[in-house]
Amino acid sequence: MHRKALRTGLGLAAAAGLILTGSATAAADQSDGQHGNQNRTVTVFKLDELNDSGARGIGVVKLNGNQADVRIFASGLLADHPHAQHFHIGGAGQCPTSERDTNGDGIVSTVEGQPDYGSIGTSLTTSGDTSPASGLAVDRFPTAPNGFVRYDRTITVSDESAQNLRDGNAVIVLHGIDANNSGTYDGDAPSELNPALPLEATAPAACGNQTVLAGAGADRGLGLDLGLNLFDRR
């Protein structure tokens, strides 16, 4: 394996181990009959690349009522550029394939993927508003130093987003690709979300649907195949 790829894989594996260990504690709390809080849910998102971006990662969301503790670790993104990221809801709760490229331009755009993952339910900004209105707030999204996103924020989500998270119907989507390997967002094609931006700036780079951890023994579900070469830590 290439050394850079190995380092990336080990880094993501370590990050996944840390956030999943925290999830095990929350999941165990949920199964405790003394608490009986049916509003508490822990979900894991395995982020796979879209549009040949090379991006991959993992997200964990601990939801208690409408309060969501969100952690995302991802690599392989266009470095030092903003990457919009959201909970998408109201779709089929899954990530699109290349077959969604209905106009044949070689890129599955945000709109083309909506039948699978739905519309923006929550904008995972680094500060301020997290509503769909901040869906393109490029000054408040991670900029991926060295191609990495490390996101950790506690936010309040809408009732609709909370319900989709509990139902396993939410999808995390990270946006921003470099399809022509120019090192920046450019190209002649405009974004259908904002024609002032190039398509590359808003096209999905990584996508992950949910695995919900809930009920007794949920912590044992942390041996999920996340594609990150995780080992049984027990």
PDB file of C-alpha atoms in Angstrom:
ATOM      1  CA  MET A   1       0.000   0.000   0.000  1.00  0.00           C
ATOM      2  CA  HIS A   2       1.197   3.516  -0.797  1.00  0.00           C
ATOM      3  CA  ARG A   3       2.569   5.229   2.335  1.00  0.00           C
ATOM      4  CA  LYS A   4       0.253   8.241   2.013  1.00  0.00           C
ATOM      5  CA  ALA A   5      -2.780   5.982   1.604  1.00  0.00           C
ATOM      6  CA  LEU A   6      -1.637   3.923   4.583  1.00  0.00           C
ATOM      7  CA  ARG A   7      -1.254   7.006   6.758  1.00  0.00           C
ATOM      8  CA  THR A   8      -4.659   8.234   5.690  1.00  0.00           C
ATOM      9  CA  GLY A   9      -6.265   4.887   6.445  1.00  0.00           C
ATOM     10  CA  LEU A  10      -4.598   4.656   9.849  1.00  0.00           C
ATOM     11  CA  GLY A  11      -5.618   8.221  10.675  1.00  0.00           C
ATOM     12  CA  LEU A  12      -9.237   7.600   9.802  1.00  0.00           C
ATOM     13  CA  ALA A  13      -9.194   4.298  11.650  1.00  0.00           C
ATOM     14  CA  ALA A  14      -7.885   6.014  14.778  1.00  0.00           C
ATOM     15  CA  ALA A  15     -10.471   8.765  14.459  1.00  0.00           C
ATOM     16  CA  ALA A  16     -13.222   6.222  13.915  1.00  0.00           C
ATOM     17  CA  GLY A  17     -12.101   4.293  16.971  1.00  0.00           C
ATOM     18  CA  LEU A  18     -12.318   7.412  19.129  1.00  0.00           C
ATOM     19  CA  ILE A  19     -15.749   8.533  18.000  1.00  0.00           C
ATOM     20  CA  LEU A  20     -17.148   5.017  18.022  1.00  0.00           C
ATOM     21  CA  THR A  21     -15.900   4.470  21.567  1.00  0.00           C
ATOM     22  CA  GLY A  22     -17.871   7.552  22.573  1.00  0.00           C
ATOM     23  CA  SER A  23     -20.875   6.226  20.705  1.00  0.00           C
ATOM     24  CA  ALA A  24     -20.720   2.963  22.599  1.00  0.00           C
ATOM     25  CA  THR A  25     -21.145   4.824  25.870  1.00  0.00           C
ATOM     26  CA  ALA A  26     -24.129   6.779  24.570  1.00  0.00           C
ATOM     27  CA  ALA A  27     -25.715   3.660  23.109  1.00  0.00           C
ATOM     28  CA  ALA A  28     -25.273   1.840  26.394  1.00  0.00           C
ATOM     29  CA  ASP A  29     -26.957   4.746  28.185  1.00  0.00           C
ATOM     30  CA  GLN A  30     -29.861   4.464  25.795  1.00  0.00           C
ATOM     31  CA  SER A  31     -30.368   0.775  26.626  1.00  0.00           C
ATOM     32  CA  ASP A  32     -30.401   1.463  30.365  1.00  0.00           C
ATOM     33  CA  GLY A  33     -33.950   0.936  31.541  1.00  0.00           C
ATOM     34  CA  GLN A  34     -33.497   3.546  34.260  1.00  0.00           C
ATOM     35  CA  HIS A  35     -33.164   6.234  31.591  1.00  0.00           C
ATOM     36  CA  GLY A  36     -35.779   5.042  29.135  1.00  0.00           C
ATOM     37  CA  ASN A  37     -35.167   8.017  26.873  1.00  0.00           C
ATOM     38  CA  GLN A  38     -36.609   7.024  23.535  1.00  0.00           C
ATOM     39  CA  ASN A  39     -35.414  10.305  22.007  1.00  0.00           C
ATOM     40  CA  ARG A  40     -31.737   9.362  22.316  1.00  0.00           C
ATOM     41  CA  THR A  41     -30.190   7.827  19.202  1.00  0.00           C
ATOM     42  CA  VAL A  42     -26.650   7.155  18.004  1.00  0.00           C
ATOM     43  CA  THR A  43     -25.998   6.796  14.284  1.00  0.00           C
ATOM     44  CA  VAL A  44     -22.909   6.081  12.197  1.00  0.00           C
ATOM     45  CA  PHE A  45     -22.353   7.279   8.633  1.00  0.00           C
ATOM     46  CA  LYS A  46     -19.687   5.619   6.459  1.00  0.00           C
ATOM     47  CA  LEU A  47     -18.734   8.242   3.890  1.00  0.00           C
ATOM     48  CA  ASP A  48     -17.783   6.944   0.443  1.00  0.00           C
ATOM     49  CA  GLU A  49     -16.614   8.953  -2.538  1.00  0.00           C
ATOM     50  CA  LEU A  50     -18.911  10.345  -5.188  1.00  0.00           C
ATOM     51  CA  ASN A  51     -17.853  11.661  -8.578  1.00  0.00           C
ATOM     52  CA  ASP A  52     -14.429   9.959  -8.323  1.00  0.00           C
ATOM     53  CA  SER A  53     -13.407  12.542  -5.741  1.00  0.00           C
ATOM     54  CA  GLY A  54     -11.198  10.208  -3.710  1.00  0.00           C
ATOM     55  CA  ALA A  55     -12.896  11.411  -0.517  1.00  0.00           C
ATOM     56  CA  ARG A  56     -13.859   9.029   2.259  1.00  0.00           C
ATOM     57  CA  GLY A  57     -14.520   9.176   5.972  1.00  0.00           C
ATOM     58  CA  ILE A  58     -16.894   8.579   8.821  1.00  0.00           C
ATOM     59  CA  GLY A  59     -19.477  10.532  10.783  1.00  0.00           C
ATOM     60  CA  VAL A  60     -21.148   9.885  14.115  1.00  0.00           C
ATOM     61  CA  VAL A  61     -24.223  11.683  15.412  1.00  0.00           C
ATOM     62  CA  LYS A  62     -25.475  11.439  18.989  1.00  0.00           C
ATOM     63  CA  LEU A  63     -29.032  12.746  19.055  1.00  0.00           C
ATOM     64  CA  ASN A  64     -30.824  13.571  22.298  1.00  0.00           C
ATOM     65  CA  GLY A  65     -34.148  15.256  21.652  1.00  0.00           C
ATOM     66  CA  ASN A  66     -33.270  17.904  19.096  1.00  0.00           C
ATOM     67  CA  GLN A  67     -29.683  18.299  20.252  1.00  0.00           C
ATOM     68  CA  ALA A  68     -27.163  16.631  17.961  1.00  0.00           C
ATOM     69  CA  ASP A  69     -23.491  16.081  18.727  1.00  0.00           C
ATOM     70  CA  VAL A  70     -21.959  15.748  15.263  1.00  0.00           C
ATOM     71  CA  ARG A  71     -18.456  14.509  14.471  1.00  0.00           C
ATOM     72  CA  ILE A  72     -17.096  14.045  10.969  1.00  0.00           C
ATOM     73  CA  PHE A  73     -13.644  12.898   9.888  1.00  0.00           C
ATOM     74  CA  ALA A  74     -12.935  12.807   6.147  1.00  0.00           C
ATOM     75  CA  SER A  75      -9.903  12.753   3.861  1.00  0.00           C
ATOM     76  CA  GLY A  76      -9.147  13.051   0.169  1.00  0.00           C
ATOM     77  CA  LEU A  77     -10.976  16.360  -0.288  1.00  0.00           C
ATOM     78  CA  LEU A  78      -9.741  19.343  -2.278  1.00  0.00           C
ATOM     79  CA  ALA A  79      -7.334  20.986   0.135  1.00  0.00           C
ATOM     80  CA  ASP A  80      -7.802  24.500   1.506  1.00  0.00           C
ATOM     81  CA  HIS A  81     -11.194  24.979  -0.153  1.00  0.00           C
ATOM     82  CA  PRO A  82     -14.591  25.194   1.554  1.00  0.00           C
ATOM     83  CA  HIS A  83     -16.661  22.026   1.558  1.00  0.00           C
ATOM     84  CA  ALA A  84     -20.363  22.453   2.230  1.00  0.00           C
ATOM     85  CA  GLN A  85     -21.743  19.590   4.307  1.00  0.00           C
ATOM     86  CA  HIS A  86     -25.299  18.758   5.283  1.00  0.00           C
ATOM     87  CA  PHE A  87     -27.819  16.317   6.615  1.00  0.00           C
ATOM     88  CA  HIS A  88     -29.965  15.601   3.585  1.00  0.00           C
ATOM     89  CA  ILE A  89     -33.439  14.322   4.419  1.00  0.00           C
ATOM     90  CA  GLY A  90     -36.754  13.435   2.819  1.00  0.00           C
ATOM     91  CA  GLY A  91     -35.369  11.204   0.078  1.00  0.00           C
ATOM     92  CA  ALA A  92     -34.815   7.457  -0.062  1.00  0.00           C
ATOM     93  CA  GLY A  93     -32.168   7.618   2.685  1.00  0.00           C
ATOM     94  CA  GLN A  94     -29.388   6.418   0.401  1.00  0.00           C
ATOM     95  CA  CYS A  95     -26.482   7.648  -1.686  1.00  0.00           C
ATOM     96  CA  PRO A  96     -26.734   7.959  -5.472  1.00  0.00           C
ATOM     97  CA  THR A  97     -24.798   5.977  -8.052  1.00  0.00           C
ATOM     98  CA  SER A  98     -23.401   7.199 -11.367  1.00  0.00           C
ATOM     99  CA  GLU A  99     -26.720   6.280 -12.959  1.00  0.00           C
ATOM    100  CA  ARG A 100     -28.138   9.519 -11.538  1.00  0.00           C
ATOM    101  CA  ASP A 101     -26.008  11.486 -14.012  1.00  0.00           C
ATOM    102  CA  THR A 102     -29.028  12.175 -16.188  1.00  0.00           C
ATOM    103  CA  ASN A 103     -27.430  14.879 -18.361  1.00  0.00           C
ATOM    104  CA  GLY A 104     -24.372  12.738 -19.132  1.00  0.00           C
ATOM    105  CA  ASP A 105     -21.743  15.291 -18.112  1.00  0.00           C
ATOM    106  CA  GLY A 106     -19.867  12.755 -15.994  1.00  0.00           C
ATOM    107  CA  ILE A 107     -20.846  14.385 -12.686  1.00  0.00           C
ATOM    108  CA  VAL A 108     -23.754  13.521 -10.401  1.00  0.00           C
ATOM    109  CA  SER A 109     -24.848  16.977  -9.318  1.00  0.00           C
ATOM    110  CA  THR A 110     -26.548  17.813  -6.046  1.00  0.00           C
ATOM    111  CA  VAL A 111     -29.926  18.090  -7.759  1.00  0.00           C
ATOM    112  CA  GLU A 112     -29.459  14.838  -9.685  1.00  0.00           C
ATOM    113  CA  GLY A 113     -28.791  13.026  -6.409  1.00  0.00           C
ATOM    114  CA  GLN A 114     -31.814  14.402  -4.575  1.00  0.00           C
ATOM    115  CA  PRO A 115     -34.169  11.463  -5.316  1.00  0.00           C
ATOM    116  CA  ASP A 116     -31.784   9.324  -3.258  1.00  0.00           C
ATOM    117  CA  TYR A 117     -30.736  11.592  -0.395  1.00  0.00           C
ATOM    118  CA  GLY A 118     -33.387  14.321  -0.439  1.00  0.00           C
ATOM    119  CA  SER A 119     -33.022  18.032   0.245  1.00  0.00           C
ATOM    120  CA  ILE A 120     -30.972  19.859   2.860  1.00  0.00           C
ATOM    121  CA  GLY A 121     -32.356  19.379   6.354  1.00  0.00           C
ATOM    122  CA  THR A 122     -29.422  20.775   8.337  1.00  0.00           C
ATOM    123  CA  SER A 123     -26.357  22.748   7.264  1.00  0.00           C
ATOM    124  CA  LEU A 124     -23.324  21.472   9.171  1.00  0.00           C
ATOM    125  CA  THR A 125     -21.616  24.825   9.463  1.00  0.00           C
ATOM    126  CA  THR A 126     -18.710  25.562  11.766  1.00  0.00           C
ATOM    127  CA  SER A 127     -20.542  28.470  13.432  1.00  0.00           C
ATOM    128  CA  GLY A 128     -23.836  30.324  13.371  1.00  0.00           C
ATOM    129  CA  ASP A 129     -27.009  29.211  11.639  1.00  0.00           C
ATOM    130  CA  THR A 130     -27.475  25.545  10.682  1.00  0.00           C
ATOM    131  CA  SER A 131     -30.770  25.790   8.804  1.00  0.00           C
ATOM    132  CA  PRO A 132     -31.143  25.011   5.083  1.00  0.00           C
ATOM    133  CA  ALA A 133     -30.795  28.767   4.505  1.00  0.00           C
ATOM    134  CA  SER A 134     -27.069  28.345   5.238  1.00  0.00           C
ATOM    135  CA  GLY A 135     -26.702  25.577   2.678  1.00  0.00           C
ATOM    136  CA  LEU A 136     -24.181  27.587   0.646  1.00  0.00           C
ATOM    137  CA  ALA A 137     -22.587  29.633   3.437  1.00  0.00           C
ATOM    138  CA  VAL A 138     -19.113  28.922   2.090  1.00  0.00           C
ATOM    139  CA  ASP A 139     -17.457  31.152   4.704  1.00  0.00           C
ATOM    140  CA  ARG A 140     -18.777  28.890   7.489  1.00  0.00           C
ATOM    141  CA  PHE A 141     -17.880  25.412   6.233  1.00  0.00           C
ATOM    142  CA  PRO A 142     -14.634  23.455   6.783  1.00  0.00           C
ATOM    143  CA  THR A 143     -11.808  24.288   4.357  1.00  0.00           C
ATOM    144  CA  ALA A 144     -10.062  20.891   4.513  1.00  0.00           C
ATOM    145  CA  PRO A 145      -6.433  21.653   5.433  1.00  0.00           C
ATOM    146  CA  ASN A 146      -4.277  19.082   3.628  1.00  0.00           C
ATOM    147  CA  GLY A 147      -7.485  17.547   2.304  1.00  0.00           C
ATOM    148  CA  PHE A 148      -8.827  16.624   5.753  1.00  0.00           C
ATOM    149  CA  VAL A 149     -12.070  17.652   7.420  1.00  0.00           C
ATOM    150  CA  ARG A 150     -12.331  17.325  11.193  1.00  0.00           C
ATOM    151  CA  TYR A 151     -15.691  18.570  12.366  1.00  0.00           C
ATOM    152  CA  ASP A 152     -17.036  18.530  15.927  1.00  0.00           C
ATOM    153  CA  ARG A 153     -20.047  20.606  16.857  1.00  0.00           C
ATOM    154  CA  THR A 154     -23.177  20.388  19.012  1.00  0.00           C
ATOM    155  CA  ILE A 155     -26.201  21.856  17.255  1.00  0.00           C
ATOM    156  CA  THR A 156     -29.971  22.001  17.532  1.00  0.00           C
ATOM    157  CA  VAL A 157     -31.740  20.390  14.583  1.00  0.00           C
ATOM    158  CA  SER A 158     -35.296  20.820  13.382  1.00  0.00           C
ATOM    159  CA  ASP A 159     -38.030  18.352  14.290  1.00  0.00           C
ATOM    160  CA  GLU A 160     -37.963  17.064  10.713  1.00  0.00           C
ATOM    161  CA  SER A 161     -34.199  16.445  10.734  1.00  0.00           C
ATOM    162  CA  ALA A 162     -34.402  14.811  14.166  1.00  0.00           C
ATOM    163  CA  GLN A 163     -37.131  12.452  12.994  1.00  0.00           C
ATOM    164  CA  ASN A 164     -35.197  11.505   9.862  1.00  0.00           C
ATOM    165  CA  LEU A 165     -32.135  10.781  11.992  1.00  0.00           C
ATOM    166  CA  ARG A 166     -34.174   8.535  14.294  1.00  0.00           C
ATOM    167  CA  ASP A 167     -35.789   6.786  11.328  1.00  0.00           C
ATOM    168  CA  GLY A 168     -32.438   6.104   9.662  1.00  0.00           C
ATOM    169  CA  ASN A 169     -33.434   8.238   6.697  1.00  0.00           C
ATOM    170  CA  ALA A 170     -30.828  11.015   6.972  1.00  0.00           C
ATOM    171  CA  VAL A 171     -27.758  11.147   4.737  1.00  0.00           C
ATOM    172  CA  ILE A 172     -24.543  13.120   5.232  1.00  0.00           C
ATOM    173  CA  VAL A 173     -23.267  14.710   2.031  1.00  0.00           C
ATOM    174  CA  LEU A 174     -19.947  16.570   1.677  1.00  0.00           C
ATOM    175  CA  HIS A 175     -19.715  18.793  -1.396  1.00  0.00           C
ATOM    176  CA  GLY A 176     -16.884  20.149  -3.534  1.00  0.00           C
ATOM    177  CA  ILE A 177     -14.831  18.263  -6.137  1.00  0.00           C
ATOM    178  CA  ASP A 178     -11.898  18.959  -8.451  1.00  0.00           C
ATOM    179  CA  ALA A 179     -13.023  17.052 -11.531  1.00  0.00           C
ATOM    180  CA  ASN A 180     -10.365  18.526 -13.837  1.00  0.00           C
ATOM    181  CA  ASN A 181      -7.517  18.343 -11.272  1.00  0.00           C
ATOM    182  CA  SER A 182      -6.840  22.069 -11.572  1.00  0.00           C
ATOM    183  CA  GLY A 183      -6.377  22.522  -7.838  1.00  0.00           C
ATOM    184  CA  THR A 184      -9.374  24.805  -7.461  1.00  0.00           C
ATOM    185  CA  TYR A 185     -13.093  25.041  -8.152  1.00  0.00           C
ATOM    186  CA  ASP A 186     -13.468  26.079 -11.771  1.00  0.00           C
ATOM    187  CA  GLY A 187     -14.803  24.929 -15.133  1.00  0.00           C
ATOM    188  CA  ASP A 188     -17.391  26.235 -17.544  1.00  0.00           C
ATOM    189  CA  ALA A 189     -20.380  24.433 -16.025  1.00  0.00           C
ATOM    190  CA  PRO A 190     -22.246  26.508 -13.415  1.00  0.00           C
ATOM    191  CA  SER A 191     -23.812  25.109 -10.279  1.00  0.00           C
ATOM    192  CA  GLU A 192     -27.549  24.610 -10.568  1.00  0.00           C
ATOM    193  CA  LEU A 193     -27.796  25.751  -6.924  1.00  0.00           C
ATOM    194  CA  ASN A 194     -26.059  29.080  -7.551  1.00  0.00           C
ATOM    195  CA  PRO A 195     -24.994  29.970 -11.114  1.00  0.00           C
ATOM    196  CA  ALA A 196     -22.343  32.288  -9.678  1.00  0.00           C
ATOM    197  CA  LEU A 197     -20.478  29.186  -8.474  1.00  0.00           C
ATOM    198  CA  PRO A 198     -18.901  26.499 -10.661  1.00  0.00           C
ATOM    199  CA  LEU A 199     -20.518  23.067 -10.659  1.00  0.00           C
ATOM    200  CA  GLU A 200     -17.397  21.653  -8.978  1.00  0.00           C
ATOM    201  CA  ALA A 201     -18.003  23.780  -5.877  1.00  0.00           C
ATOM    202  CA  THR A 202     -21.371  22.200  -5.078  1.00  0.00           C
ATOM    203  CA  ALA A 203     -21.174  18.718  -6.624  1.00  0.00           C
ATOM    204  CA  PRO A 204     -21.169  15.919  -4.011  1.00  0.00           C
ATOM    205  CA  ALA A 205     -17.725  14.617  -3.047  1.00  0.00           C
ATOM    206  CA  ALA A 206     -18.692  12.074  -0.373  1.00  0.00           C
ATOM    207  CA  CYS A 207     -21.925  10.565   0.862  1.00  0.00           C
ATOM    208  CA  GLY A 208     -22.934   8.317   3.735  1.00  0.00           C
ATOM    209  CA  ASN A 209     -26.279   6.831   4.728  1.00  0.00           C
ATOM    210  CA  GLN A 210     -27.057   5.766   8.284  1.00  0.00           C
ATOM    211  CA  THR A 211     -26.504   2.780  10.499  1.00  0.00           C
ATOM    212  CA  VAL A 212     -28.572   3.349  13.648  1.00  0.00           C
ATOM    213  CA  LEU A 213     -27.147   2.010  16.896  1.00  0.00           C
ATOM    214  CA  ALA A 214     -29.950   1.505  19.413  1.00  0.00           C
ATOM    215  CA  GLY A 215     -31.177  -0.867  22.073  1.00  0.00           C
ATOM    216  CA  ALA A 216     -29.412  -3.362  24.315  1.00  0.00           C
ATOM    217  CA  GLY A 217     -26.021  -4.437  23.071  1.00  0.00           C
ATOM    218  CA  ALA A 218     -25.760  -1.550  20.639  1.00  0.00           C
ATOM    219  CA  ASP A 219     -22.153  -1.017  21.669  1.00  0.00           C
ATOM    220  CA  ARG A 220     -21.321  -4.433  20.246  1.00  0.00           C
ATOM    221  CA  GLY A 221     -22.466  -3.156  16.875  1.00  0.00           C
ATOM    222  CA  LEU A 222     -19.310  -1.057  16.679  1.00  0.00           C
ATOM    223  CA  GLY A 223     -17.624  -3.906  14.843  1.00  0.00           C
ATOM    224  CA  LEU A 224     -19.429  -2.729  11.709  1.00  0.00           C
ATOM    225  CA  ASP A 225     -17.500  -3.037   8.469  1.00  0.00           C
ATOM    226  CA  LEU A 226     -16.623   0.613   7.938  1.00  0.00           C
ATOM    227  CA  GLY A 227     -14.058  -0.077   5.248  1.00  0.00           C
ATOM    228  CA  LEU A 228     -11.373   1.502   7.431  1.00  0.00           C
ATOM    229  CA  ASN A 229      -9.514  -1.640   8.521  1.00  0.00           C
ATOM    230  CA  LEU A 230     -10.803  -1.371  12.074  1.00  0.00           C
ATOM    231  CA  PHE A 231      -9.936  -4.152  14.448  1.00  0.00           C
ATOM    232  CA  ASP A 232     -11.810  -5.590  17.416  1.00  0.00           C
ATOM    233  CA  ARG A 233     -10.513  -3.544  20.320  1.00  0.00           C
ATOM    234  CA  ARG A 234     -11.869  -5.880  23.001  1.00  0.00           C
TER     235      ARG A 234
END
